[in-house]
XYZ file of C-alpha atoms in Angstrom:
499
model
C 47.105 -5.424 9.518
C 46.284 -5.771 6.269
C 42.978 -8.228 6.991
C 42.226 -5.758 9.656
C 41.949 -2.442 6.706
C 39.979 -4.209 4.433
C 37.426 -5.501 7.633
C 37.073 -1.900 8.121
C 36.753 -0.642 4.940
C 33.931 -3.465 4.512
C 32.391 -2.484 7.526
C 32.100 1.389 6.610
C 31.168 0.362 3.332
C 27.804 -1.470 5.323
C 27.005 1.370 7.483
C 26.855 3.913 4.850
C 24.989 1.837 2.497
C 22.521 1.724 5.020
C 22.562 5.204 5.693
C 22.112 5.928 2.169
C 18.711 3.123 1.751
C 17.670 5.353 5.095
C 18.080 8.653 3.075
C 16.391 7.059 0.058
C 13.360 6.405 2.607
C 12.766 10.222 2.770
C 10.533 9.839 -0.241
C 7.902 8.138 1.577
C 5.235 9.450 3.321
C 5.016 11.662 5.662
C 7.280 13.247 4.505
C 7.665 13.538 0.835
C 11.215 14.365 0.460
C 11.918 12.751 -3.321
C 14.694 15.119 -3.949
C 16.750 13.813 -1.129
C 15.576 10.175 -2.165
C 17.164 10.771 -5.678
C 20.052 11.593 -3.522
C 20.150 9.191 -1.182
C 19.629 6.225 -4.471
C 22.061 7.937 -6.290
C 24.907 7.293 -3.444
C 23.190 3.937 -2.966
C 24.046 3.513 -6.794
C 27.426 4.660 -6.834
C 28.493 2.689 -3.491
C 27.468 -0.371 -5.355
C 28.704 -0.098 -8.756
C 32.206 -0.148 -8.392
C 32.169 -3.166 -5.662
C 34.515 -5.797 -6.877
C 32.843 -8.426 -6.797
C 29.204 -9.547 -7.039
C 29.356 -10.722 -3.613
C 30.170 -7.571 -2.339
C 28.132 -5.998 -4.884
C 24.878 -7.707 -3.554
C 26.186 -7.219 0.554
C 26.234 -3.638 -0.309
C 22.778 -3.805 -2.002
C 21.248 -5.589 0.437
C 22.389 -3.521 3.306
C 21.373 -0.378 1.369
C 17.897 -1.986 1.434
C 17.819 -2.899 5.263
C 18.468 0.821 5.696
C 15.786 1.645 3.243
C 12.898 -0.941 4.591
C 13.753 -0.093 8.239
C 13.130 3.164 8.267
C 9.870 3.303 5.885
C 8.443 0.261 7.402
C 8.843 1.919 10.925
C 5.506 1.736 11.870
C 5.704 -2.031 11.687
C 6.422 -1.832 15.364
C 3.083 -0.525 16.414
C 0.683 -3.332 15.744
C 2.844 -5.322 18.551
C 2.762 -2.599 21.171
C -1.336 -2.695 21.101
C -0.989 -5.540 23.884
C 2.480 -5.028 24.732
C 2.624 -7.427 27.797
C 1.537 -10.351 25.102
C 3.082 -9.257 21.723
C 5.911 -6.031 22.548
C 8.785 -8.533 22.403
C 8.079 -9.747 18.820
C 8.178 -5.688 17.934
C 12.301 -5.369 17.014
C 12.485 -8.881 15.501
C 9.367 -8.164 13.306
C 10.933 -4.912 11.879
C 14.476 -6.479 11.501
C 13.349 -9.143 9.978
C 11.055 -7.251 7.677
C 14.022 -4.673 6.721
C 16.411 -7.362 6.506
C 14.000 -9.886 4.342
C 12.983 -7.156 2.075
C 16.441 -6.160 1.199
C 17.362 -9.698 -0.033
C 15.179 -8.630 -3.021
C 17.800 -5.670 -3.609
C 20.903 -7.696 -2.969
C 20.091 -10.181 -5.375
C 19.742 -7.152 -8.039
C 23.126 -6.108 -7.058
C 24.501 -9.506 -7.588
C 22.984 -10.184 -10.807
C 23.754 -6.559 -12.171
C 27.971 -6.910 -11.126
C 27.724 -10.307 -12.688
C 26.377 -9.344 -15.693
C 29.236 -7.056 -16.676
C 32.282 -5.106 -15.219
C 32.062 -2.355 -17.535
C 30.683 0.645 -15.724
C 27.993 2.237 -18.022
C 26.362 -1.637 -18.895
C 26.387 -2.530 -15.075
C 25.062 0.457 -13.915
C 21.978 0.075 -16.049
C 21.928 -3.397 -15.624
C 21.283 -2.528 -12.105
C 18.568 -0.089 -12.614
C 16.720 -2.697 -14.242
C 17.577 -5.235 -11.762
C 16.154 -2.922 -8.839
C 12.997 -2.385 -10.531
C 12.248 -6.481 -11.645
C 13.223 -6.869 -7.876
C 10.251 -4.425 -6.522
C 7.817 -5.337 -9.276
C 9.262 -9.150 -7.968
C 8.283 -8.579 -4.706
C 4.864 -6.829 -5.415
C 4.123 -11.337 -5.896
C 6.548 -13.334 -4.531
C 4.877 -14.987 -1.100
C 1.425 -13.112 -1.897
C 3.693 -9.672 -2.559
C 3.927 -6.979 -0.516
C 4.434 -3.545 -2.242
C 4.098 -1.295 0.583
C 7.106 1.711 0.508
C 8.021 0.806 -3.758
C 10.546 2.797 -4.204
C 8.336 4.471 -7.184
C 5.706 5.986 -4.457
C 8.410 8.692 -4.107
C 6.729 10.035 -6.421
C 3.005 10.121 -4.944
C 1.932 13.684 -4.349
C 3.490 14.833 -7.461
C 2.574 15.424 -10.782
C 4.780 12.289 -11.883
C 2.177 10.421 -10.153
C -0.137 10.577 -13.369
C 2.168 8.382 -15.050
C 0.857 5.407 -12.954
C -2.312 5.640 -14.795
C 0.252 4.543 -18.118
C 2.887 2.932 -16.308
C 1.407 1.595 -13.329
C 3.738 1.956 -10.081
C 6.549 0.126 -11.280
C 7.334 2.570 -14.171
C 7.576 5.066 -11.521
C 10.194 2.851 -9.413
C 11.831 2.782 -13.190
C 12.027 6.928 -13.964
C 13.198 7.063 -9.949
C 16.036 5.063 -10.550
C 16.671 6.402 -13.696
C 16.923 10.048 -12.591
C 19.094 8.671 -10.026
C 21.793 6.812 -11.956
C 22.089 8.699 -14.667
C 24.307 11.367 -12.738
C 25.952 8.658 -11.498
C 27.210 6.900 -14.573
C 27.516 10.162 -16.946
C 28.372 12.943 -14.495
C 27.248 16.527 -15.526
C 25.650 14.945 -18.720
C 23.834 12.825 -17.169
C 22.777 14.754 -14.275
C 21.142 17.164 -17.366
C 19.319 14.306 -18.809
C 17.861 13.228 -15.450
C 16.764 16.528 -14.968
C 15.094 16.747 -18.563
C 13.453 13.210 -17.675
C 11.757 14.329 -14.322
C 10.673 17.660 -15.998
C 9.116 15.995 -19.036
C 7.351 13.392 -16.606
C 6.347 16.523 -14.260
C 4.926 18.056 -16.869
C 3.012 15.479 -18.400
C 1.347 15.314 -15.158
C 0.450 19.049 -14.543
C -1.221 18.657 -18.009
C -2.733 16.089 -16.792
C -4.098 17.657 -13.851
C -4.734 20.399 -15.510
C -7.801 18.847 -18.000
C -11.262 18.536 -16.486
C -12.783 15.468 -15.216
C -16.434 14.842 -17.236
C -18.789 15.774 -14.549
C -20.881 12.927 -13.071
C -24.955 13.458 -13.535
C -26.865 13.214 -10.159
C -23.858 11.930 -7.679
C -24.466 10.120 -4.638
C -23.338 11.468 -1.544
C -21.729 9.222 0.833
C -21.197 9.706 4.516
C -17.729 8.778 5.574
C -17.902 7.503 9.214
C -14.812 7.985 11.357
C -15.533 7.504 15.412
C -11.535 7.238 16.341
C -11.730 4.329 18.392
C -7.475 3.332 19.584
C -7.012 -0.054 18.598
C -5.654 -0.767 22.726
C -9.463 0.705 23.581
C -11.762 -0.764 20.744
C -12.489 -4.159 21.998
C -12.819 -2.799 25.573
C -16.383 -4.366 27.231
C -16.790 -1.017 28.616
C -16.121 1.178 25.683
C -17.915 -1.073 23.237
C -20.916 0.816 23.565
C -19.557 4.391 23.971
C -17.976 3.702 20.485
C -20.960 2.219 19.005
C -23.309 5.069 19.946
C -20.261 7.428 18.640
C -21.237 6.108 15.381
C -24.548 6.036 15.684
C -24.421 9.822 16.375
C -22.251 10.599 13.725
C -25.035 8.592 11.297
C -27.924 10.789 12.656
C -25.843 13.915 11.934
C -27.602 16.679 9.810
C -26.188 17.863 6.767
C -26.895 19.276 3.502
C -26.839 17.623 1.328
C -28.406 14.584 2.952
C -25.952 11.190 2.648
C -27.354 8.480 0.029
C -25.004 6.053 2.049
C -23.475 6.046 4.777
C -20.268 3.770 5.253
C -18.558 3.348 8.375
C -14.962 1.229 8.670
C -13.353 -1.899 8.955
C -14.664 -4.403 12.433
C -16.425 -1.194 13.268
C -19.458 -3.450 14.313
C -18.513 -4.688 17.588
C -20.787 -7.763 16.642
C -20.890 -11.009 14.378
C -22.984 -10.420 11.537
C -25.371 -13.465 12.333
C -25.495 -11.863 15.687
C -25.560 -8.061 14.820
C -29.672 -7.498 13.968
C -30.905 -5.512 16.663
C -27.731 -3.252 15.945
C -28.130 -3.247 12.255
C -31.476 -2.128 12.436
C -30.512 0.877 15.270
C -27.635 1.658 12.438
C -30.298 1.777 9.832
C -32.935 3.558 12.602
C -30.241 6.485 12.227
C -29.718 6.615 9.033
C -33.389 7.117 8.312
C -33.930 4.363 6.382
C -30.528 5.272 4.210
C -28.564 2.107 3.097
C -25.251 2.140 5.158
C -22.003 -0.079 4.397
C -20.636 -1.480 7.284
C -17.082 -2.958 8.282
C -18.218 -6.583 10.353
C -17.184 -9.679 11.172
C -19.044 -12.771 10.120
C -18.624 -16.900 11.175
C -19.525 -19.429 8.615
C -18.970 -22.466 10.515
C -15.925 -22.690 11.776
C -14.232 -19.811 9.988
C -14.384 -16.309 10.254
C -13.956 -13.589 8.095
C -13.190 -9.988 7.747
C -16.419 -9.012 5.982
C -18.057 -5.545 4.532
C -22.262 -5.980 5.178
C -24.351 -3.586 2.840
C -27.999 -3.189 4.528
C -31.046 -1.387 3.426
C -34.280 -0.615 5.518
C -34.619 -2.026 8.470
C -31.483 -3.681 8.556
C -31.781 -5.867 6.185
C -28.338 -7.417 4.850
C -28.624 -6.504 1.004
C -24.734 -7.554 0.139
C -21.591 -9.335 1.810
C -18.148 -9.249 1.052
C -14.902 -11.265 2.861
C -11.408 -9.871 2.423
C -9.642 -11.674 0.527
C -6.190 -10.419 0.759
C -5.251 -11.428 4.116
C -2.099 -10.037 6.118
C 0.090 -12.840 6.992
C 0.841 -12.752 10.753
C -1.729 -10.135 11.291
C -4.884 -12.070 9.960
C -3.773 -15.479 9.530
C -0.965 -17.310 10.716
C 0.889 -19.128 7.730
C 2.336 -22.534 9.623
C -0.284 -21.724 12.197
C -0.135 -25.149 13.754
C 3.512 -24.530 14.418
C 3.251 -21.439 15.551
C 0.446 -22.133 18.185
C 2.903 -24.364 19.900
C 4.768 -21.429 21.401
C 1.402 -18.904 21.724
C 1.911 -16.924 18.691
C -1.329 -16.167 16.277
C -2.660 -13.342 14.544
C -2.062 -9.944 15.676
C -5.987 -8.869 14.690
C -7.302 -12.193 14.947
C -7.218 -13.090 18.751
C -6.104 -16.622 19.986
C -7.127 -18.372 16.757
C -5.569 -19.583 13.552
C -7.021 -15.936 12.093
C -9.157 -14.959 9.880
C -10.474 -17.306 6.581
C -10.027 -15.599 3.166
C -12.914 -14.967 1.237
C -13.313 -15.807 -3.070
C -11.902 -13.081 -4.402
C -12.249 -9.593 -6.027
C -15.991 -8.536 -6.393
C -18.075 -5.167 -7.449
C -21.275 -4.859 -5.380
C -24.267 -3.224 -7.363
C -25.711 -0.850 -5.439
C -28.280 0.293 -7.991
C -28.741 4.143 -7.937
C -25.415 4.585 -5.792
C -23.366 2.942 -8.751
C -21.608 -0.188 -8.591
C -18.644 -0.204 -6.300
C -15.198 -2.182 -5.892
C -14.916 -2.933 -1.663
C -11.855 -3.223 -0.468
C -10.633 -3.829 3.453
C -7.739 -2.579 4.360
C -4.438 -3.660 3.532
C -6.023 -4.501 -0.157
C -5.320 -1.000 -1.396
C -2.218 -1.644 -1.789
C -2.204 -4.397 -4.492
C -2.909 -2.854 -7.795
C -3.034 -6.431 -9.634
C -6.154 -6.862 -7.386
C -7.689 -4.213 -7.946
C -7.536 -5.757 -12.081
C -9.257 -8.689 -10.626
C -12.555 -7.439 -10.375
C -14.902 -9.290 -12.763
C -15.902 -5.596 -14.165
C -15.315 -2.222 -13.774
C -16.463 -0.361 -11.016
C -18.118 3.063 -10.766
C -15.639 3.937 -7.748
C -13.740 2.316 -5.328
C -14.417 2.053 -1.578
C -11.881 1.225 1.465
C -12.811 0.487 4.612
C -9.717 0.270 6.775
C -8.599 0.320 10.992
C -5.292 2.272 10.322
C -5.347 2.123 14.309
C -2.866 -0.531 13.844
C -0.236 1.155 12.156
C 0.151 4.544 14.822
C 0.363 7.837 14.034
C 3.911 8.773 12.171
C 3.982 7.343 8.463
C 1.497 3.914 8.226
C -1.490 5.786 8.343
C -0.158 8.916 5.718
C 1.368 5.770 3.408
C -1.626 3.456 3.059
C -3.505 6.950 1.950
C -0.617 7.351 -0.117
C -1.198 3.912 -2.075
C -5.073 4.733 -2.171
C -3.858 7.639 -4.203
C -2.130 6.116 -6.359
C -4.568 3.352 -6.949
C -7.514 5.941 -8.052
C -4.623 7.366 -10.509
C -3.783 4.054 -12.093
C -7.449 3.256 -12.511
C -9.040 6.247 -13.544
C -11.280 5.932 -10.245
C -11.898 7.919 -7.613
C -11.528 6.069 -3.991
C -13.296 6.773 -0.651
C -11.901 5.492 2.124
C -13.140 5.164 5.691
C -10.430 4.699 8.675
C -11.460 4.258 12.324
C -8.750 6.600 13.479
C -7.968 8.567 10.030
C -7.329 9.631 7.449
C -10.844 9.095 5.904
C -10.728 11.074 2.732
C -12.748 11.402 -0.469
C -9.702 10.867 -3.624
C -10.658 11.972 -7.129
C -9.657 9.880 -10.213
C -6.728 11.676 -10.235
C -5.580 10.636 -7.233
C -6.651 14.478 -5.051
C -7.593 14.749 -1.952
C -10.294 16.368 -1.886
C -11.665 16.510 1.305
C -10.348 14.702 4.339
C -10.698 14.061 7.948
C -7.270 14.486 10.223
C -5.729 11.404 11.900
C -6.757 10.557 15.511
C -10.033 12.879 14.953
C -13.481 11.648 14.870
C -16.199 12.655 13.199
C -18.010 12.522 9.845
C -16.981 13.442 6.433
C -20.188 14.063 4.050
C -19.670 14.403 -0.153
C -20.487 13.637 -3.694
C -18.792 10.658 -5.047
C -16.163 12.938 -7.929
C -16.855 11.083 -11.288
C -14.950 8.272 -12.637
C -12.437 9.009 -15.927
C -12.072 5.982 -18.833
C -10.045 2.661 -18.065
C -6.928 3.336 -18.541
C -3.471 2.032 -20.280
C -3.237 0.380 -16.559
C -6.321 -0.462 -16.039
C -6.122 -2.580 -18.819
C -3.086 -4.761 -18.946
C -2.010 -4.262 -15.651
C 1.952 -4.659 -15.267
C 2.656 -6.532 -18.347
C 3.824 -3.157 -20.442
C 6.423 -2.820 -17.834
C 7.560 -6.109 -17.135
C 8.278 -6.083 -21.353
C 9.301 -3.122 -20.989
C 12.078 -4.431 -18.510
C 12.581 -7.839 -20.660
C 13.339 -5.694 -23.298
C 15.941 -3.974 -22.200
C 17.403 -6.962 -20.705
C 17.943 -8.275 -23.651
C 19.551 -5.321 -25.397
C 21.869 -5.108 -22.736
C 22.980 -8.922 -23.213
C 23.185 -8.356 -26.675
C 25.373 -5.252 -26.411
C 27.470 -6.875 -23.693
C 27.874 -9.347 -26.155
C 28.858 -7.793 -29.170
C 31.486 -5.829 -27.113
C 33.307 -8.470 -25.807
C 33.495 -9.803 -29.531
């Protein structure tokens, strides 16, 4: 009987653990909800602190993080249900596996923090810490992935300006902060977490609040965004009506006129060494205008995921391969093993995927400024980003968000641009084949955007660029310090208690 209570009680524990990591996913986009994330990591927090042993400590954590992953990695489904009959089965393992994966990151911060110390106050900061060396871990480990931190709770808010200081992983820090702090001093603490968040919110609103510099004689850049459905894009039959979509939407009028036009990722339904009679029709359009253009290109046997800058007539006057592939999606790590049973890359076809290309690069585009390219799912690594030889003028993403549906992918990888023009003082323009294109100042604003699953054209200045900042240059070393630090004082407090 007594075997049978405690299973229970273990087993309620579990499920509302991972209720509470799916509460503390309301901060994400779409939807924004930080308040109830506090809540939801607060609970998370207190479930796990009093656990008696690390064991249970890190079961807890871990399930609190399954919770957490599954429901702001939701979207994780869709790129499987493009060809359902070939790839829908893989859908439910991919997300479980992805929730369940991530969370190991958590429940080894909830083992390390219980082990560290049973004294309440010590382990409960032990395990803030713990939670954010874990996400800033995972922004690396096995080429990182830092989609949903739990700091990008705060995009959309004036805390966000902290990232240009901090970078994102000081946000993940002030999150769990205000979170834990009611937990481990009650009333007191629940003051202090609300004097943190309004001394961080009002940094940023002052912030926000001071002019950019303006820029002298911005370019204008045409943001193409023809809404092709990722099922549909490839079709032989709607190849064309797509292609003279964009074409169309080149040619458009507007005042002012577009010094560049820039349409998105594979949007040319060619190989680049293949592509001329279409590049020059592109540049036919433009009327002469340089365009940017999302292409694939073969270089003997491998392929890439490119970006092709032309000029007049077509002519290709810069290249650049993504270099930050998506594992499963663009290349299939093990791919000899996997071929055995049919599996390769989701957006690579029946191959081994796509070939990474050298790295980080800033294309000089002479009067237009020199820009930082990035495809896709490379907005959301802010250590690349730092890689670039120099610094850019502005930053440019070309991206199919096709891939990741219409709930919360789409709205969170525009979330991460955001963030990524804050912590570099850049503004970003990004454009998706199916949305949200949108022109970011350095500030991380939208200022002008196109809705999801709408085509059409978005025409603007490129908003001036503010100084490198704290970020920009050294990157997350402040805050992994920052988190050795206080490591250490903790050990040496633990320490001199127990003497």
């Amino acid at each position: 009987m007594r075997l049978a209570a405690l299973t229970g009680e273990k087993a309620r524990g579990g499920a509302a653990a991972f209720g509470l990591g799916i509460v503390a996913a309301a901060g994400q986009a779409p939807l924004g909800l930080w308040p109830l994330a506090l809540l939801g990591f607060a609970g998370l927090i207190a479930l796990v602190l009093p656990a008696a042993t690390p064991l249970r400590a890190a079961k807890l954590a871990w399930m609190g993080g399954a919770g957490y992953f599954g429901a702001a990695l939701i979207w994780i489904v869709q790129p499987f249900l493009v060809d359902i009959a070939r790839h829908g089965w893989m859908a439910p393992f991919a997300l479980g596996l992805m929730a369940f994966g991530l969370a190991l990151f958590w429940a080894v911060a909830g083992y390390a923090a219980a082990r560290f110390t049973q004294r309440p106050g010590l382990r409960c900061a032990a395990l803030v810490l713990m939670l954010t060396a874990a996400e800033l871990a995972r922004s690396y480990v096995l080429t990182g992935f830092p989609w949903a931190l739990i700091g990008h709770l705060w995009i959309g808010t004036p805390v966000m300006q902290l990232a240009a200081v901090t970078g994102p992983h000081g946000l993940t820090l002030l999150a769990l902060l205000a979170a834990a702090l009611p937990v481990a001093l009650r009333a007191r603490g629940a003051v202090l977490a609300l004097v943190l968040v309004a001394a961080a919110w009002g940094y940023g609103a002052w912030q926000l609040a001071r002019p950019i510099p303006p820029r002298e004689a911005a370019p204008v850049v045409r943001l193409l965004q023809p809404n092709a459905a990722q099922h549909l894009k490839w079709r032989d039959d709607l190849v064309p009506v797509f292609l003279r979509r964009q074409l169309t939407l080149t040619a458009e009028f507007s005042d002012p006129a577009p010094d560049l036009i820039v349409w998105p990722e594979t949007a040319v339904p060619y190989l680049l060494g293949q592509a001329e009679p279409v590049l020059k029709m592109i540049s036919d359009a433009s009327g002469g205008r340089p365009a940017i253009l999302g292409i694939q290109r073969r270089d003997g046997r491998r392929v890439f995921n490119a970006l092709a800058a032309i000029g007049a007539g077509g002519a290709v006057t810069h290249v650049y391969d993504k270099y930050h592939l998506v594992p499963f999606g663009e290349y299939m790590p093990l791919s000899g093993l996997f071929a055995r049973f049919g599996i390769f890359g989701l957006a690579a076809g029946e191959s081994f995927g796509y070939a990474a290309g050298p790295g980080a690069q800033v294309l000089d585009l002479g009067a237009l400024g020199r820009v930082l390219p990035l495809i896709c799912y490379e907005a959301i690594f802010p250590q690349d980003l730092r890689a670039a030889p120099i610094r850019a003028d502005w930053i440019l993403q070309l991206t199919n968000d096709a891939w990741f549906g219409t709930f919360s992918g789409p709205y969170q990888h525009l979330a991460q641009a955001r963030l990524r023009a804050v912590e570099q003082g850049l503004p970003v323009l990004r454009s998706a084949n199916t949305g949200v294109s949108a022109v970011i100042d350095a500030r991380g604003r939208v200022l002008r955007d196109l809705p999801l699953n709408t085509a059409g054209q978005l025409t603007a200045p490129v908003p001036p660029a503010l100084p490198p900042t704290l970020y920009a240059r050294f990157g997350d070393w402040p805050a992994g310090l920052v988190i050795i630090v206080a490591l250490a004082a903790l050990i040496y407090r633990r320490f001199s208690v127990s003497r």
